[in-house]
XYZ file of C-alpha atoms in Angstrom:
643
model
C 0.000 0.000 0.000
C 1.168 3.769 -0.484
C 3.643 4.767 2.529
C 2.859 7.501 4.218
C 5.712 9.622 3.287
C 3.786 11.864 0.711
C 2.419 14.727 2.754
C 5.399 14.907 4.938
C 7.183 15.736 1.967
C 4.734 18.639 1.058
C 5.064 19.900 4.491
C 8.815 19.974 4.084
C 8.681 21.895 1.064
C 5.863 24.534 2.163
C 7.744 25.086 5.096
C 10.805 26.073 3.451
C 8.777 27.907 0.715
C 6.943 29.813 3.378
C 10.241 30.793 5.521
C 11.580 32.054 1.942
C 8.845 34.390 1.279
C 7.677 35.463 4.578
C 8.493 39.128 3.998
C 6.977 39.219 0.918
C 3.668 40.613 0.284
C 1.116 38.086 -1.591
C -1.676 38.955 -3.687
C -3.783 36.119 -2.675
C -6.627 35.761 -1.192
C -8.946 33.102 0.399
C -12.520 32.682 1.478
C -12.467 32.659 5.408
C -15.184 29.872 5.347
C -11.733 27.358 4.064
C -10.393 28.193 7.594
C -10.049 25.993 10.217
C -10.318 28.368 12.916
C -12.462 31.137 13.532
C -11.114 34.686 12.870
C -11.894 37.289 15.406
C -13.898 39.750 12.940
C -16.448 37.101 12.016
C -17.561 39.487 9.302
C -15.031 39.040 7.140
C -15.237 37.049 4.126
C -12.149 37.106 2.144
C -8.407 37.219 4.315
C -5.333 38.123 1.919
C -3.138 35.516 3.037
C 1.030 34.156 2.087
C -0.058 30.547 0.129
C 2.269 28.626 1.934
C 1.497 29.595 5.252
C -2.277 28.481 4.028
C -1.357 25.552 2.589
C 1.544 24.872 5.720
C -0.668 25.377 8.604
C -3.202 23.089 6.736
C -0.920 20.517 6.565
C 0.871 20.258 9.467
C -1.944 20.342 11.289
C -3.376 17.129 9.394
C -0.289 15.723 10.132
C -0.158 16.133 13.626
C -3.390 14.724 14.361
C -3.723 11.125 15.642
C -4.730 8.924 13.286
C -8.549 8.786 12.661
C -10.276 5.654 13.011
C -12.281 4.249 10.213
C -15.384 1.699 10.932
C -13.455 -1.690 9.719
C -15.921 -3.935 7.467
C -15.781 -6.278 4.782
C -16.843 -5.933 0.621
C -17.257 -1.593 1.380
C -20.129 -2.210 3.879
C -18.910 0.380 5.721
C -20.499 2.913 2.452
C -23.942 2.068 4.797
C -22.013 4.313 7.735
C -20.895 7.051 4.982
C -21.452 10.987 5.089
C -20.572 11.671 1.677
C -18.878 15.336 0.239
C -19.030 15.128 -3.490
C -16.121 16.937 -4.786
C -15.110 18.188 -7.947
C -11.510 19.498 -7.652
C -11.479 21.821 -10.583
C -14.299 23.797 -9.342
C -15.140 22.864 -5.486
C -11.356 24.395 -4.864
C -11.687 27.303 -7.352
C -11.277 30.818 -6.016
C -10.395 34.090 -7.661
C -7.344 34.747 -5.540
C -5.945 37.513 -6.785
C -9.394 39.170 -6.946
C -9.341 40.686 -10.174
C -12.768 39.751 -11.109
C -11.791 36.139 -13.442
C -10.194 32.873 -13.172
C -6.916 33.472 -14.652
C -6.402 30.566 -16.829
C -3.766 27.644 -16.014
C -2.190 29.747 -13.520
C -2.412 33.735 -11.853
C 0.505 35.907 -12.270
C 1.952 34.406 -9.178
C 1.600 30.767 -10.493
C -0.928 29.999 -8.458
C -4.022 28.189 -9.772
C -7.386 29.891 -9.731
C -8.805 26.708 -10.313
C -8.914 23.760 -8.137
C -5.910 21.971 -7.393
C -5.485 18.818 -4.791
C -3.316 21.122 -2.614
C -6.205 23.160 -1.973
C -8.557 20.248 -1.361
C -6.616 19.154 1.313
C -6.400 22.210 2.809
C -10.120 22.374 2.719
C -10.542 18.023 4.380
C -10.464 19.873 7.869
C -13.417 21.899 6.637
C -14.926 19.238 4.788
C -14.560 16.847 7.576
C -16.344 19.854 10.454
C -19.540 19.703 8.118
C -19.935 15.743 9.621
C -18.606 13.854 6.947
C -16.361 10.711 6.746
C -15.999 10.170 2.736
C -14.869 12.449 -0.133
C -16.107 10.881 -3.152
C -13.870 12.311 -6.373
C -15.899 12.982 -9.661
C -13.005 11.828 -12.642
C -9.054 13.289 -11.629
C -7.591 11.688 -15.116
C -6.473 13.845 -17.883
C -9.087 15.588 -20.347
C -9.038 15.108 -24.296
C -9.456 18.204 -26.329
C -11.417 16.350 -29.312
C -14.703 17.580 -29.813
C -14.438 19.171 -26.504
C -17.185 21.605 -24.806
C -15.878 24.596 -23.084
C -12.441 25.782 -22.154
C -11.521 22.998 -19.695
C -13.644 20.374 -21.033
C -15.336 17.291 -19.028
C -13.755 15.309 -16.744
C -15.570 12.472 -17.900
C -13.912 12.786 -21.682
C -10.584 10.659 -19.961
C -7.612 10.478 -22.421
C -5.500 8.269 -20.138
C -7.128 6.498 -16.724
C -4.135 5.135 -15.299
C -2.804 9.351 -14.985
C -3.725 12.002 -12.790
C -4.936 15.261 -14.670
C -1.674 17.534 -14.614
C -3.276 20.807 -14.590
C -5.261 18.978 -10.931
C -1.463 20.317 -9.058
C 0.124 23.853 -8.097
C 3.176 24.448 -10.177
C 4.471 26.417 -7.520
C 4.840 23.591 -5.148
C 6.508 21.572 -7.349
C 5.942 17.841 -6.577
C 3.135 17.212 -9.430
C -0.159 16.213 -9.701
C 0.618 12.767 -8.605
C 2.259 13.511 -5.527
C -0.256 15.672 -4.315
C -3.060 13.206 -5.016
C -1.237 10.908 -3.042
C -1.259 13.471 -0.166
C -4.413 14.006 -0.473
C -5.627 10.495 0.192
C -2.919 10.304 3.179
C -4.570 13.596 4.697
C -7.883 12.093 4.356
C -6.546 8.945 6.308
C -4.796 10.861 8.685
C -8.708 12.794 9.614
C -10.312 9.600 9.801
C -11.887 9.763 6.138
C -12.091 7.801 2.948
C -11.463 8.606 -0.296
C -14.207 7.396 -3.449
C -12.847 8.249 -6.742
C -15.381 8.027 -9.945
C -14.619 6.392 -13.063
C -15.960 5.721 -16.649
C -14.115 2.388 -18.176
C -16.478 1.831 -21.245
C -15.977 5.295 -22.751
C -12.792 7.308 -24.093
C -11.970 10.780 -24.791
C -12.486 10.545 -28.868
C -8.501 11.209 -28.555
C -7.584 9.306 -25.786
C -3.979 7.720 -25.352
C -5.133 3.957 -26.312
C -5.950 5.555 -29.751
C -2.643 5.342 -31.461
C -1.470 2.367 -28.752
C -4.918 -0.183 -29.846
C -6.986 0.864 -32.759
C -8.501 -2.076 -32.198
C -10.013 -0.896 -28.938
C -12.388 1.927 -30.891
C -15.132 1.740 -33.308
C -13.789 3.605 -36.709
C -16.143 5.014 -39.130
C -15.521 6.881 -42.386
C -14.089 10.493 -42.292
C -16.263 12.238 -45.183
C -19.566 10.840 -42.889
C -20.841 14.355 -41.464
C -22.145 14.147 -38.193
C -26.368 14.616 -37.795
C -27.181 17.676 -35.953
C -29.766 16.957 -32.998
C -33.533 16.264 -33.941
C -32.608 14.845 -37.271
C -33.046 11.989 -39.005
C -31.112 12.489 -41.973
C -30.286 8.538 -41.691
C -26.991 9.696 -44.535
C -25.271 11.327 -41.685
C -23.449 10.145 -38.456
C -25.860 10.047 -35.330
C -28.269 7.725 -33.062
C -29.591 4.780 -35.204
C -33.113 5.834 -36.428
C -35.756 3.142 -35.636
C -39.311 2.965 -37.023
C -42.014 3.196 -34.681
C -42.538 -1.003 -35.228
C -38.763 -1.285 -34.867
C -39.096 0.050 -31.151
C -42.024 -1.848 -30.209
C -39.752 -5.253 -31.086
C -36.919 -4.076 -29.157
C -38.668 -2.751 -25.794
C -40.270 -6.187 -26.071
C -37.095 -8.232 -26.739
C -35.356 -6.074 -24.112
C -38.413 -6.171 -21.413
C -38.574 -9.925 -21.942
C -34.898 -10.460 -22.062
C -34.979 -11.770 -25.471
C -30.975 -10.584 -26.468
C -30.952 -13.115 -29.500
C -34.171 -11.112 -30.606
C -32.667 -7.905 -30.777
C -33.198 -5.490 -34.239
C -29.853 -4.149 -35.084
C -29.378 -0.759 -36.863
C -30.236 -0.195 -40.888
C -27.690 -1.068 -42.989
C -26.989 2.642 -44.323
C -25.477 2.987 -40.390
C -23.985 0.028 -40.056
C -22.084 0.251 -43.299
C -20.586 3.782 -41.932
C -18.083 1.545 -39.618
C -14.717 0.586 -40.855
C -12.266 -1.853 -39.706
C -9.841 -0.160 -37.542
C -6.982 1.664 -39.128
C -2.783 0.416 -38.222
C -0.826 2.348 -35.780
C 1.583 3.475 -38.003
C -1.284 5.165 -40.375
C -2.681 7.124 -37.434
C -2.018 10.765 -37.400
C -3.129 13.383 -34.931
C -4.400 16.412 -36.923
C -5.741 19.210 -35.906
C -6.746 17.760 -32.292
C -8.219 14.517 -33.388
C -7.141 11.278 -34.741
C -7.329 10.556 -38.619
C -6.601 6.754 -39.872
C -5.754 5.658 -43.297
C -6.248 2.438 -44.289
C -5.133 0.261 -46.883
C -7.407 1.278 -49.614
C -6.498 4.727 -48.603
C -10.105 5.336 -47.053
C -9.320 7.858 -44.581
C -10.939 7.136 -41.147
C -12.010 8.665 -38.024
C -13.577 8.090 -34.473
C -17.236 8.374 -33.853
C -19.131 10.002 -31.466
C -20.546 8.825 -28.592
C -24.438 8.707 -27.804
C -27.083 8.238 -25.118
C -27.524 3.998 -25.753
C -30.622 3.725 -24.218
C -33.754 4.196 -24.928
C -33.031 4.014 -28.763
C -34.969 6.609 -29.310
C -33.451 8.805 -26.572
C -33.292 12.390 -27.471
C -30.312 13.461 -25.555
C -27.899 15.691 -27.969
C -24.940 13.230 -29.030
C -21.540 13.119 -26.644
C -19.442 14.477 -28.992
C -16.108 14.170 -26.772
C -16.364 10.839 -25.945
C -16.286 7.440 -27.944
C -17.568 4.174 -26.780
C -14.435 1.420 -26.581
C -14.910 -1.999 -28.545
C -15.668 -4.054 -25.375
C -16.417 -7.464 -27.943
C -15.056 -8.169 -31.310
C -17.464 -9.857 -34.026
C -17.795 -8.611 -37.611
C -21.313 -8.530 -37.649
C -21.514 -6.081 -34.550
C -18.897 -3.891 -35.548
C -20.995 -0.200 -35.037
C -21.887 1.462 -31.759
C -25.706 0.758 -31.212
C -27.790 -0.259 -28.176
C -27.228 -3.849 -29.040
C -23.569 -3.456 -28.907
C -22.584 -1.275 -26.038
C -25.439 -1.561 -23.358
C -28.000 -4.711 -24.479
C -25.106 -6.562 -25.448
C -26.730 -9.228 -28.025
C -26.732 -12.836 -27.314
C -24.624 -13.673 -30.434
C -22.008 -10.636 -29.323
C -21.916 -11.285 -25.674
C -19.812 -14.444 -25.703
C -16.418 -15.529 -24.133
C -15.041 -15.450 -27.653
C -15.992 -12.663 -28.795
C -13.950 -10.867 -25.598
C -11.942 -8.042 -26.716
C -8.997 -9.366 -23.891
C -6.444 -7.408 -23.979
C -8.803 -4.396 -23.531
C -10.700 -5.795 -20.787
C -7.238 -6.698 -18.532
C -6.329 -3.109 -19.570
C -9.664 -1.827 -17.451
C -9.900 -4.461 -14.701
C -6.435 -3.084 -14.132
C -7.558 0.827 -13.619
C -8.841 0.244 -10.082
C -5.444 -1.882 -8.801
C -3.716 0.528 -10.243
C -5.385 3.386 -8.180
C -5.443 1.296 -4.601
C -1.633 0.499 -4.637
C -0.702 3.393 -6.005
C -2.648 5.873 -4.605
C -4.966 4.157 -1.583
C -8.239 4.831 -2.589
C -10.908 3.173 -0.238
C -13.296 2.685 -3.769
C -14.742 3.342 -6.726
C -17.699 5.114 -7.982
C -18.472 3.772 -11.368
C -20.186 6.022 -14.224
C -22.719 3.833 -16.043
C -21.419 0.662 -14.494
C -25.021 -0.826 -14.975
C -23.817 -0.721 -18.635
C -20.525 -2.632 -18.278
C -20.798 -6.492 -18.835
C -21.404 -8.806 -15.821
C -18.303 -10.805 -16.159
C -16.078 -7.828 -16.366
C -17.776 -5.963 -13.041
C -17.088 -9.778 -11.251
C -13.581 -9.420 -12.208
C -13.310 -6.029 -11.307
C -14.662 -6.601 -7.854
C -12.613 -9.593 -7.202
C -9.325 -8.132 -8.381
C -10.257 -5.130 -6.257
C -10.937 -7.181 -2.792
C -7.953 -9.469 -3.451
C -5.666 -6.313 -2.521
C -8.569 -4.607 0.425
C -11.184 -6.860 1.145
C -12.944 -3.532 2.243
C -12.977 -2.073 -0.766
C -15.884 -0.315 -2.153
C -18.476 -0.355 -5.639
C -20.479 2.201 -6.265
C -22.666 2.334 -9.005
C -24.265 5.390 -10.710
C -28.019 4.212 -11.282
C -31.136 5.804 -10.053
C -32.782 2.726 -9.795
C -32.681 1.427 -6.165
C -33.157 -2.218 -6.695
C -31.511 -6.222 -5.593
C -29.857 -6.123 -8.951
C -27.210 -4.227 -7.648
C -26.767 -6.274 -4.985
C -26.584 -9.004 -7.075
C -24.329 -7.563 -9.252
C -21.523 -6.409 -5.968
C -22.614 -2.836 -5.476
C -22.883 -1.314 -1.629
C -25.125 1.771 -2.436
C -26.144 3.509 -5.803
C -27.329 7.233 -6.748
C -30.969 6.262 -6.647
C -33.697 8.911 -7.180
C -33.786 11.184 -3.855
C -32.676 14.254 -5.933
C -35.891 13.603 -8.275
C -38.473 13.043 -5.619
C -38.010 15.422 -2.508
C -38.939 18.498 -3.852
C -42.291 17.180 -4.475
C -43.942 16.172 -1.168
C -46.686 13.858 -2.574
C -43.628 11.691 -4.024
C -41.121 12.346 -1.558
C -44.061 10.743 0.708
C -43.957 7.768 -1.468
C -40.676 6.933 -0.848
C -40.707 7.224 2.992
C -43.890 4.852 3.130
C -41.224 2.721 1.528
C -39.016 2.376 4.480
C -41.553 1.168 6.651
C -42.971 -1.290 4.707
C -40.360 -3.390 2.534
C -37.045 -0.811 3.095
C -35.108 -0.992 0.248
C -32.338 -3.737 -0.951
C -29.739 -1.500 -1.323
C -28.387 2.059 0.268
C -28.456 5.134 -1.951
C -27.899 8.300 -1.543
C -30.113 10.851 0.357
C -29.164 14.550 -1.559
C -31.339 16.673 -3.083
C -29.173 17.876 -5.766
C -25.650 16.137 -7.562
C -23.652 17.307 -10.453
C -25.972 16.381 -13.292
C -29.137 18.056 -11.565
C -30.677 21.375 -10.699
C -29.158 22.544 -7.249
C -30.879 22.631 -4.129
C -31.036 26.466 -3.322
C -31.671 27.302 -7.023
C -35.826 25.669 -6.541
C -38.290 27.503 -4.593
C -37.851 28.599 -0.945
C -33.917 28.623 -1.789
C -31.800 27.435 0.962
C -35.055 27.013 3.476
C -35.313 24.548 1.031
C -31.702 22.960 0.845
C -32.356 23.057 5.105
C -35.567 21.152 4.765
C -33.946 18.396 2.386
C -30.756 18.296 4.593
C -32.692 17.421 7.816
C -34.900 15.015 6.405
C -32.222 13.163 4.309
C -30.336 13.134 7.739
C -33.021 10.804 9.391
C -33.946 8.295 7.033
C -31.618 4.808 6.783
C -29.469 6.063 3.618
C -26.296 8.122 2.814
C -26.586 12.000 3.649
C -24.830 13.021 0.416
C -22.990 17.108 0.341
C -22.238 17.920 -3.379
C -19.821 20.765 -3.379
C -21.462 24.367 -3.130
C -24.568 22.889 -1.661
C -23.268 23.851 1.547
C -22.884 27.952 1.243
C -26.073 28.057 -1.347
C -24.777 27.890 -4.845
C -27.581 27.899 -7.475
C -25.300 27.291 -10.238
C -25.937 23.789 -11.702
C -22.467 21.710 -12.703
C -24.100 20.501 -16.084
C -27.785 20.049 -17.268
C -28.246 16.657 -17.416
C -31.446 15.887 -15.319
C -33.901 17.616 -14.945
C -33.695 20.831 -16.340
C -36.545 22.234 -18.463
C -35.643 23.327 -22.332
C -35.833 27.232 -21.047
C -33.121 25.787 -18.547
C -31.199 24.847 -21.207
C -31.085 28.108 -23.061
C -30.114 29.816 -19.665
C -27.030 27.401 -18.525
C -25.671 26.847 -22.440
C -22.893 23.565 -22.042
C -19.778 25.852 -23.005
C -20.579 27.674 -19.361
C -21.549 24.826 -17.102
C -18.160 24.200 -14.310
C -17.963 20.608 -15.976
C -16.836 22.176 -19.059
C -14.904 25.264 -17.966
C -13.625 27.137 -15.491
C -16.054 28.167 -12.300
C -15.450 29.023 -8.542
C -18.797 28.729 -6.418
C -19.986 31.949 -3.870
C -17.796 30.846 -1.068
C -18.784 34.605 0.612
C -22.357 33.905 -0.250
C -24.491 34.934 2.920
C -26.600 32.266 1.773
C -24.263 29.943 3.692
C -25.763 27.411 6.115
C -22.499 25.599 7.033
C -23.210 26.024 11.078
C -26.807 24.368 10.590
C -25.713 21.138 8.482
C -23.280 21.163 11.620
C -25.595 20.798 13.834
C -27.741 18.308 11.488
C -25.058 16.424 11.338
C -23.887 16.207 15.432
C -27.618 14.898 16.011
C -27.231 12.408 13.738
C -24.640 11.311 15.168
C -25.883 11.445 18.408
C -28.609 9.113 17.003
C -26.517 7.182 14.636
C -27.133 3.626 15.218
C -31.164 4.324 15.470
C -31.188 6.201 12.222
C -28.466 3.483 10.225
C -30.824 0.562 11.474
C -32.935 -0.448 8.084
C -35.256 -2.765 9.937
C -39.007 -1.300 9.088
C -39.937 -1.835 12.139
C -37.516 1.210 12.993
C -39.380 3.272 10.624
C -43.186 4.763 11.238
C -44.778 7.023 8.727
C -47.622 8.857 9.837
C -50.234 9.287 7.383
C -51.947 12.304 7.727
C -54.260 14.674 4.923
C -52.327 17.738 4.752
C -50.550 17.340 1.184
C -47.604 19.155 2.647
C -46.736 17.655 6.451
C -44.147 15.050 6.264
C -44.314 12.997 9.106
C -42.036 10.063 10.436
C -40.574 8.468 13.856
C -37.770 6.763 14.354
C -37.927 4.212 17.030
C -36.374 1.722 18.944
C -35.753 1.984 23.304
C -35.543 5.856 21.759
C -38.105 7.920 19.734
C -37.464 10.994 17.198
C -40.242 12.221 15.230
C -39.357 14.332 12.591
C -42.248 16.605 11.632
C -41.638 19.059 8.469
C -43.540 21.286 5.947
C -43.021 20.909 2.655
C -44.405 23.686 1.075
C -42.005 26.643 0.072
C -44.454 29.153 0.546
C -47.137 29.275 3.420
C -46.845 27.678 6.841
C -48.951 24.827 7.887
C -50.221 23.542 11.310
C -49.339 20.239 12.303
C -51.679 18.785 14.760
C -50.810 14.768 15.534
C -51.218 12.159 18.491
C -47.243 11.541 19.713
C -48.774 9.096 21.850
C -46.953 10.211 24.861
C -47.692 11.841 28.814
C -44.912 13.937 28.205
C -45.715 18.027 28.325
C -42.688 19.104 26.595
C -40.490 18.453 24.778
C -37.107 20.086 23.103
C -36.780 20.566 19.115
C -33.291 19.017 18.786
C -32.595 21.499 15.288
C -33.384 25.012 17.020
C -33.106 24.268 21.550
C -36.488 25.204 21.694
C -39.045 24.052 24.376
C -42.356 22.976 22.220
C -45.340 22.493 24.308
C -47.894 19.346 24.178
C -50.945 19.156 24.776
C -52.923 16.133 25.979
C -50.389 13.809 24.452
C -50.621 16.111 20.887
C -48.077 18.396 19.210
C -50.199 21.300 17.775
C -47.670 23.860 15.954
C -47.434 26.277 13.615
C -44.357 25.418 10.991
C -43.384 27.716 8.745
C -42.671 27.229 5.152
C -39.719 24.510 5.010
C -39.404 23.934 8.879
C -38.742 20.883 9.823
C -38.914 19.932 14.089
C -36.919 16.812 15.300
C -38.134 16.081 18.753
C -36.785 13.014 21.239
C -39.491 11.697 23.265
């Protein structure tokens, strides 16, 4: 495993940095919220600061703190125990330090980066851990591709090479590289008692991603005069989701529903015939910031697209910076469909037809990340997608070096078939469902009747969605989701910015309405370029998901205990009171409004002689009368009481 030598080494080098400069006057600035200590003008915001002292004191004081204790499992069970902060380096660390108005771009005239680097995440894990967290789960650290890229950063998820850490993810000035620094980051994160999640894609590439040149064999190839279809169209001559007739669709839902894979329609001809065979290395040439192959009949080639692979008639715009890799090799499946890349058919999907040396090449990534960098799991972008055998290989090759080791698996569906399939917890659909009570209702009755097979995670908001504070009733309505989330048996789940109110979404991929669209266009969105959230925002609730958190805790093994029986939801007629109890020897009712605009009275039986009793969010002494709470909640207030 990775000795823990890494962050020493930082420490060595800040310190000598910061002796070096100490007279000299920095223009560079911080939020005060990254602090780990309270300043003694509370007011202020922003503190001009030397970088190295920042980044010093940050890490010696990691360093000289005992070594936290982690809950020891086995197969990632601990995830059920998780407090989750969702990070995304480039833009959960971004600040304009030298507070000319912009992100200067790679560096500021200092050399400093304006944009996130893993030096300033760990100098923010003491903050992150203060907000009652235990995990920092990592969307993609690998290096970007440029081809067909959105933005001026691009997406993380368009991953030229996923056994390397994204350069431009370190601060020049320090020195030590991007790799070095991830690898103190994960030490610091030890060292405070946390683990570290890291997110990966393994069935996509960036379009000019490193195995390009190395295995042409790996990609799909199609011909380069082919233009690409422009959204909405079905000009079936040009490059673009396969069209279907209406029959067509009707035969593969059914095949698909019924699990008929040796029944399923493949694309017309006129697509299929659009794929090539793959191109040799030495007749690949990078021009003009994509890949161009020539093959023997002097056809020049190119790399396709990727596209949304299911439904078939999904309407998603295409992925134009990503390509799908060649997971199975037959010549009668050689295009990207839905047949070929997600409902693998039955004639594909077979030992044989294995595309080996590419699927060692990705059942390596993870190994490669735990011994060389420690990471306590994985978080795995369309993993429903990826073939059985390969996830079962990827698991077991994983828990032959940590038995502990965590899976992940981004799917909104929160069901035994990723249980089956090795996962400890998925997305699920919380972020859909609570900020409509009549369905957020429906998924609390759940818990105390059946539970649910799996854990998932309890946020209202991620990176693909609308934020929290950006719906009605702002962040009365990011408090309302954080308490609730907090008392049910799943993951509390902090994406960066929720925290201090930031309405700005990370990209627009659920969710968002087509006026949405037009307001947050893609080459603005953080995933594609360069962003810092409102760290000074006064919108900031960081002290209340504190305190959210520390009752939690105080209740922990109540509220992580899945049994039903643990779980009452009281049914009542207002559309807007959510009601539930947690109980065991203890009782906590949670009582909260849902609507974002007008209070509501609650008036229910708590079945107890008690008179009083204390809301555990606010101190408060609530009366009761006769054994009822009658109260007046206003819009978004949520009550915790123990009886």
């Amino acid at each position: 495993m990775v000795l823990e030598t890494n962050l020493k080494l930082i420490r060595d080098i800040l310190k000598e940095k910061y002796l070096l400069t100490k007279p000299d006057k920095f223009n560079y600035s911080i939020a005060t919220i990254w602090l780990r200590y309270k300043l003694k003008k509370p007011a202020k915001r922003i503190l001009k600061i030397n970088p190295y002292k920042f980044f010093f004191d940050a890490v010696d004081y990691i360093q000289k703190q005992k070594p936290g204790k982690m809950q020891k499992t086995k197969n990632g069970e601990w995830t059920k125990s998780a407090v989750i902060y969702n990070l995304f380096v480039r833009a959960g660390c971004a600040f304009n330090h030298s507070q000319n108005g912009k992100l200067d771009l790679p560096c500021n005239e200092e050399g400093f980066r304006e944009t996130g680097s893993f030096m300033k995440a760990i100098a923010l894990l003491p903050y992150i851990k203060s907000l009652g967290t235990n995990t920092v789960h990592l969307l993609p650290i690998t290096p970007i591709g440029s081809d067909g890229n959105k933005g001026k950063l691009g997406s993380p998820y368009a991953i030229k090479n996923p056994y390397e850490i994204d350069p431009s993810l370190c601060e020049p000035n320090i020195g030590v590289g991007a790799e070095i620094e991830f690898k103190a980051f994960v030490e610091a994160a030890h060292k405070l008692g946390m683990r570290v999640v890291a997110e990966f894609v393994f069935r996509t590439s960036a379009k000019d991603g490193d195995w390009v040149k190395e295995h042409p064999e790996w990609f799909y190839w199609i011909k380069e005069n082919i233009e690409d279809r422009e959204p909405k169209s079905n000009d079936e001559s040009k490059y673009g989701t396969p069209v279907f007739t209406q029959a067509e669709l009707e035969k593969i839902f059914y095949a698909v529903g019924n699990e008929r894979f040796d029944q399923l329609i493949p694309p017309h001809a006129i697509y299929r015939e659009m794929f090539t065979d793959p191109p040799k290395r030495e007749n690949i040439h990078h021009i003009n910031n994509r890949y161009v192959g020539i093959l023997d009949n002097g056809q020049r080639v190119r790399i396709p697209g990727a596209f949304a692979d299911w439904p078939p008639n999904d309407t998603q715009p295409p992925w134009g910076d990503v390509t799908y890799l060649k997971l199975y090799n037959h010549p009668d499946f050689n295009y990207i469909g839905y047949n070929t890349v997600r409902m693998y058919d039955a004639n594909l999907a077979k030992s044989e037809n294995i595309n080996k040396p590419l699927w060692d090449k990705i059942i390596g990534i993870i190994p490669h990340y735990q011994r060389s960098f420690g990471i306590d799991g994985v978080m795995i972008d369309m993993g429903h997608a990826l073939p059985m055998e390969m996830k079962q290989k990827m698991i077991h090759k994983a828990r032959e070096i940590n038995r502990d080791f965590a899976f992940w698996d981004e799917n909104f569906s929160v069901s035994k078939r990723s249980v089956d399939e090795g996962y400890n917890a998925v997305i699920g659909y919380v972020w859909a469902d609570q900020h409509e009570v009549r369905r957020l209702k429906k998924l609390l009755m759940n818990f105390a009747a059946d539970g649910y097979p799996i854990s998932f995670f309890a946020t209202p908001e991620s990176h693909n969605t609308p934020r929290a504070a950006s719906r009605i009733g702002c962040i009365e309505y990011s408090k309302y989701s954080w308490v609730i989330n907090n008392f049910i048996p799943a993951i509390p789940f902090i994406h960066n910015g929720f925290e201090v109110g930031e309405t700005f979404p990370i990209n627009t991929g659920l969710g968002f309405s087509v006026e949405d669209l037009h307001t947050f266009p893609s080459h603005k969105l953080p995933l594609f370029s360069e962003f810092a959230f409102n760290w000074c925002s006064k919108n900031e609730f960081v002290d209340f998901i504190k305190n959210i958190s520390f009752i939690r805790n105080v209740f922990k093994k109540l509220i992580l205990n899945i049994s039903p029986k643990t779980f009452i939801f009281h049914h009542n007629n207002h559309p807007d009171l959510v009601i539930f109890e947690r109980k065991n020897n203890k009782r906590l009712f949670v009582v909260a409004n849902g609507n974002p605009t007008e209070s509501n009275k609650v008036n229910i039986d708590l079945g107890t002689k008690r008179k009083s009793a204390t809301d555990l969010i606010t101190g408060k002494t609530i009366q009761i009368e006769k054994g009822k709470l009658v109260y007046n909640l206003k819009p978004y207030q949520c009550v915790v009481l123990e009886l």
